Structures are given as structure tokens and as C-alpha cells.
CSV table of C-alpha atoms in Angstrom, one decimal:
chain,number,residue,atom,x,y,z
A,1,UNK,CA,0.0,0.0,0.0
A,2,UNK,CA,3.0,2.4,0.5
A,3,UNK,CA,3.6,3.3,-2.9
A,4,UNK,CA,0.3,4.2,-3.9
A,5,UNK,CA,-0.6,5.7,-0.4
A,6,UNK,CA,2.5,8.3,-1.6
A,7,UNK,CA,1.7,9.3,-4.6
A,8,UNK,CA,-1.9,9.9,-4.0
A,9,UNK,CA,-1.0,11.9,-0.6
A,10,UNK,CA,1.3,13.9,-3.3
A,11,UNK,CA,-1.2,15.0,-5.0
A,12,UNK,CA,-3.6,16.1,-2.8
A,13,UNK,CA,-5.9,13.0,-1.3
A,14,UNK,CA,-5.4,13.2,2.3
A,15,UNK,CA,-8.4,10.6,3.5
A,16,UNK,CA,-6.6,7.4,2.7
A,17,UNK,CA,-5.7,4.7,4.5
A,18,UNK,CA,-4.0,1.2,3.5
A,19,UNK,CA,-3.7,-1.9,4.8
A,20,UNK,CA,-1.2,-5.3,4.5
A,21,UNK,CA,-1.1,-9.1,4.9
A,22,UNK,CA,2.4,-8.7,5.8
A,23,UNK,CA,3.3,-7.4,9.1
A,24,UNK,CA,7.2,-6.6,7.8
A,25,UNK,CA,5.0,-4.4,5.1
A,26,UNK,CA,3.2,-2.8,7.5
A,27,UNK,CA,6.7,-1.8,9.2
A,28,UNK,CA,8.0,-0.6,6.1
A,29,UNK,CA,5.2,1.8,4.5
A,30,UNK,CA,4.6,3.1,7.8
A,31,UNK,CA,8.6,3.9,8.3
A,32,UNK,CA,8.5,5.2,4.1
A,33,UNK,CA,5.4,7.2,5.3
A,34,UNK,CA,7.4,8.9,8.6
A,35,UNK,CA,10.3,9.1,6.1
A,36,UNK,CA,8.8,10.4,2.8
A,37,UNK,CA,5.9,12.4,3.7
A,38,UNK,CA,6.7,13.5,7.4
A,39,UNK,CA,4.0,11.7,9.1
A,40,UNK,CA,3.5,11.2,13.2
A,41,UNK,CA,4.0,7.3,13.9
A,42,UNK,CA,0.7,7.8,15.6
A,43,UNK,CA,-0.7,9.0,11.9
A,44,UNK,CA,0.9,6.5,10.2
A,45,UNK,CA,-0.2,3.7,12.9
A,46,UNK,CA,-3.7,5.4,12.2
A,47,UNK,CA,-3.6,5.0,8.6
A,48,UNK,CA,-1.5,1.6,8.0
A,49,UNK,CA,-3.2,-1.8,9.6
A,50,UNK,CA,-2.3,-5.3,9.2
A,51,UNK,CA,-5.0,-7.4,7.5
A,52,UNK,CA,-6.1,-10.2,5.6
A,53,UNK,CA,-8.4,-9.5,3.2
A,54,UNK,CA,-10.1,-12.9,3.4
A,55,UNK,CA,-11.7,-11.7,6.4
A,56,UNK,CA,-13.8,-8.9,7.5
A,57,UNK,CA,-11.7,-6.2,8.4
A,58,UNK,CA,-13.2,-5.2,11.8
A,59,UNK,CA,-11.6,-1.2,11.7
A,60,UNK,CA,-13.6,-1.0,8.3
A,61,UNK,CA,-17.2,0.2,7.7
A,62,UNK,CA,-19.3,-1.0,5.1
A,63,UNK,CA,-19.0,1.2,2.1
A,64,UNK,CA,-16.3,2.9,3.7
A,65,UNK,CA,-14.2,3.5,0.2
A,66,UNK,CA,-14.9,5.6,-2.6
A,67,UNK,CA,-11.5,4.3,-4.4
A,68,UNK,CA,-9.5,0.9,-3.6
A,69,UNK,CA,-6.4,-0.2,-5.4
A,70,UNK,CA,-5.4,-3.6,-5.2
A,71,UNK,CA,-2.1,-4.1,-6.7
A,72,UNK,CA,-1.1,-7.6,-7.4
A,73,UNK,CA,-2.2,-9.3,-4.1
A,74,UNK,CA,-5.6,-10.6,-4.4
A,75,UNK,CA,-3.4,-13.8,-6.5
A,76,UNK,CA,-1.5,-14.2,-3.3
A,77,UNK,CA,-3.7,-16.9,-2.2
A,78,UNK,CA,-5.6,-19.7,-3.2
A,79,UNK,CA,-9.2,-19.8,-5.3
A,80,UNK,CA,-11.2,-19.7,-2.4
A,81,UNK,CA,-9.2,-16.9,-0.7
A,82,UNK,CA,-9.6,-14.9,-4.0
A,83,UNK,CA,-13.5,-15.6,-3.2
A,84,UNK,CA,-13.9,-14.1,0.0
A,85,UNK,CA,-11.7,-11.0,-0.7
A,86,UNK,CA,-13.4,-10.0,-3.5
A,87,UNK,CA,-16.7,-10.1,-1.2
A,88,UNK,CA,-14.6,-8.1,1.1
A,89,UNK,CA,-13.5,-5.4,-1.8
A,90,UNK,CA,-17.5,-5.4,-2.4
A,91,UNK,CA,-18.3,-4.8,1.3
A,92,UNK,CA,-16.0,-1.8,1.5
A,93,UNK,CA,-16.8,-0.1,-1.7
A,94,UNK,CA,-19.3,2.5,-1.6
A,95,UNK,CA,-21.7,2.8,-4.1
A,96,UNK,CA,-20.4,4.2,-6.8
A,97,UNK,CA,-16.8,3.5,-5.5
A,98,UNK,CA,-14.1,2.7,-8.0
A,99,UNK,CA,-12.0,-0.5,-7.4
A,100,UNK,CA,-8.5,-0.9,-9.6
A,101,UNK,CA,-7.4,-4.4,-9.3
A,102,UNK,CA,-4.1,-5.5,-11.0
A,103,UNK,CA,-3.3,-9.5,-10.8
A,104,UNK,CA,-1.6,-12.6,-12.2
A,105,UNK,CA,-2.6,-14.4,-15.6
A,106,UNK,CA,-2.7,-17.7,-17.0
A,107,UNK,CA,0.3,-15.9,-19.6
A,108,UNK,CA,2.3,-15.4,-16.2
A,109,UNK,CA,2.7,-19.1,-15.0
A,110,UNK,CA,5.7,-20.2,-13.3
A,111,UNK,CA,7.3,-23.6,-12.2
A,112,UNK,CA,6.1,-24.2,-9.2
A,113,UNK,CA,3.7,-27.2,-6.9
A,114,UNK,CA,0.7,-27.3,-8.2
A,115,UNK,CA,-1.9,-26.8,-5.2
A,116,UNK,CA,-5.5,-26.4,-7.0
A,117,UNK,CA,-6.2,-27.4,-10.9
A,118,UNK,CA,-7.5,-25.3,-13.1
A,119,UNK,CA,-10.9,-26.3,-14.5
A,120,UNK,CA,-12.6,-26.1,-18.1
A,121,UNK,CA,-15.5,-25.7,-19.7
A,122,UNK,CA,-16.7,-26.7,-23.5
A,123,UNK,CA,-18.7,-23.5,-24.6
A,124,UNK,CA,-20.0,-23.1,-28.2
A,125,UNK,CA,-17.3,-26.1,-29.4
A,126,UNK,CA,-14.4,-24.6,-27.5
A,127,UNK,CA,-13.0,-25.3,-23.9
A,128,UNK,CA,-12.3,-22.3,-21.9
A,129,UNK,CA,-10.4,-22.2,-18.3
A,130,UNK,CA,-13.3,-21.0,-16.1
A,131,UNK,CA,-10.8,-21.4,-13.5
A,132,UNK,CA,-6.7,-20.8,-13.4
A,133,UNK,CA,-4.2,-23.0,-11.4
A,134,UNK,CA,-2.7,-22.2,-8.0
A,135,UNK,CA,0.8,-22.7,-7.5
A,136,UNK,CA,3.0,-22.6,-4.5
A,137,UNK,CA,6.1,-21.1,-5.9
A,138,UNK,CA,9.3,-20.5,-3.7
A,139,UNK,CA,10.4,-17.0,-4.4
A,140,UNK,CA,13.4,-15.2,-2.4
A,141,UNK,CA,13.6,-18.2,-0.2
A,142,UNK,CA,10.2,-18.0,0.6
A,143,UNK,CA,7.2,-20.3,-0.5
A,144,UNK,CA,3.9,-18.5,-2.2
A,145,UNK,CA,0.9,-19.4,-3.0
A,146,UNK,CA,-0.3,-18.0,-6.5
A,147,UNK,CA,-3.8,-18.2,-7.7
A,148,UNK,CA,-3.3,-18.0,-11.5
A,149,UNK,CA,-6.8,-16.1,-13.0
A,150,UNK,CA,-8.7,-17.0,-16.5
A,151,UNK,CA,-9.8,-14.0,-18.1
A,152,UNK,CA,-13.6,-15.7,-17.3
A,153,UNK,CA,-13.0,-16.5,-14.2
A,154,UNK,CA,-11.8,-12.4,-13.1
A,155,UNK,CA,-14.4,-11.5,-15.3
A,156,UNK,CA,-17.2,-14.0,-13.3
A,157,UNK,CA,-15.8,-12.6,-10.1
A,158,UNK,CA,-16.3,-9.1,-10.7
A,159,UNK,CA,-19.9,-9.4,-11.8
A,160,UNK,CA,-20.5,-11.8,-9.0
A,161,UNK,CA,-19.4,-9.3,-6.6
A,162,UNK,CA,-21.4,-6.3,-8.1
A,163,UNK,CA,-18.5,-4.3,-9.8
A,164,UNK,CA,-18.6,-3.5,-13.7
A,165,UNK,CA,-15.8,-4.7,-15.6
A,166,UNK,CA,-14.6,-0.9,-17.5
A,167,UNK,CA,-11.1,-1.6,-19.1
């Protein structure tokens, strides 16, 4: 959330607050935050919270966001993870909120465990991947799980969840 957090407290948008899986990348935005934009550690402590998105994020009303980015994490688990986050991102968007989500594709693949299959579907004489693979991958001496998305499956997701698919 740091980057993100910066550049939009650059320009001007002061309401915003971020969250992280990680507690090491809570300690680090809110540091880049004291560092970079010459926040309080009570400001920053305010601002950045630990969380995972697969559950309900208790310091977070309903509707709460008009704008949420989600930058390459909601693959960082596995399908039914991916599930309950994106009823998460719906529970804290408010009604006309916009939600920019940026993720991992079947054309990103790595070598890695598989954990889940994906799963197909014959449509109109064709099979399509109506769900992608998840992978645990060990990356920087750590192992990840990486849920792999179909183009249908994102696009299922966000129509499931309410949002309209724009770009």
C-alpha cells in the first residue's frame, strides 16, 4: 500500500488509509510514510493496519471507500481466498466506488507445486479455463501461494461481486 498511499497523498488526497497481509510491510510503508511524507507514527499507525483481506476487516465500515487499489495481491492466495476477498472489496466499496485491481494471468505461469487445478468448460465447441491454477512457488527463499486467473473467471468474479468490468 505504500507506494500508492504516496503518490496519491502527493497530490492532494489526504483521506486514505492502506492496509497489509504482511506485518514486515506494515513496518516498512509506515517507516516510508514517517520518512517520505513527514508523518506522526501515531498518523501513520492510524492509517496503515495489518490485515487479511479474506476476512472482515473489523476497523472498516461498510461502504467505507470511494477508491481501492489492489495491486497484485488478491493472487496471493488460493481460489477460495480470491473468493472471499473480492466479497470483502465489495463490502467496502461504496456505491459508486471505483475498485482498480491489478493481478496474475494464465500468460504469467511459473514452475512451481501445483496446489489447486485449473478447470474447463466446452462452450460453443471450444473449452475455456473457467478457473486458473494455484501454485506454490518459492520465491526469495520463501514459498507463495499463486492463484493463476482465467480471463472468465476475473471477469465472473467481478460481476459476482457487483462491480462492472470498465477496461
Amino acid at each position: 500500500s505504500g507506494r500508492n498511499f504516496i503518490y496519491l497523498w502527493q497530490q492532494g488526497f489526504t483521506n486514505i488509509s492502506g492496509f497489509d497481509y504482511s506485518h514486515g510491510g506494515v513496518k516498512k510503508t509506515r517507516k516510508n510514510l514517517q520518512d517520505i511524507l513527514q508523518l506522526s507514527r501515531e498518523e501513520t499507525e492510524k492509517r496503515i493496519k495489518q490485515g487479511d483481506m479474506r476476512e472482515k476487516l473489523e476497523y472498516y465500515s461498510d461502504g467505507e471507500f470511494g477508491l481501492i487499489i489492489c495491486h497484485r495481491v488478491l493472487h496471493e492466495v488460493t481460489y477460495d481466498g480470491t473468493v472471499k476477498a473480492f466479497s470483502q472489496l465489495s463490502r467496502l466499496s461504496a456505491k459508486d466506488a471505483e475498485v482498480f485491481i491489478t493481478t496474475t494471468s494464465l500468460s504469467q505461469v511459473q514452475y512451481g507445486t501445483l496446489i489447486e487445478p485449473s478447470q474447463y468448460q466446452k462452450q460453443n465447441n471450444r473449452v475455456i479455463i473457467t478457473r486458473g491454477p494455484t501454485l506454490e512457488l518459492n520465491i526469495r527463499d520463501g514459498l507463495f501461494r499463486w492463484h493463476f486467473f482465467s480471463e472468465e473467471e476475473l471477469k465472473r468474479l467481478i460481476a459476482e461481486n457487483g462491480f462492472e468490468l470498465v477496461g
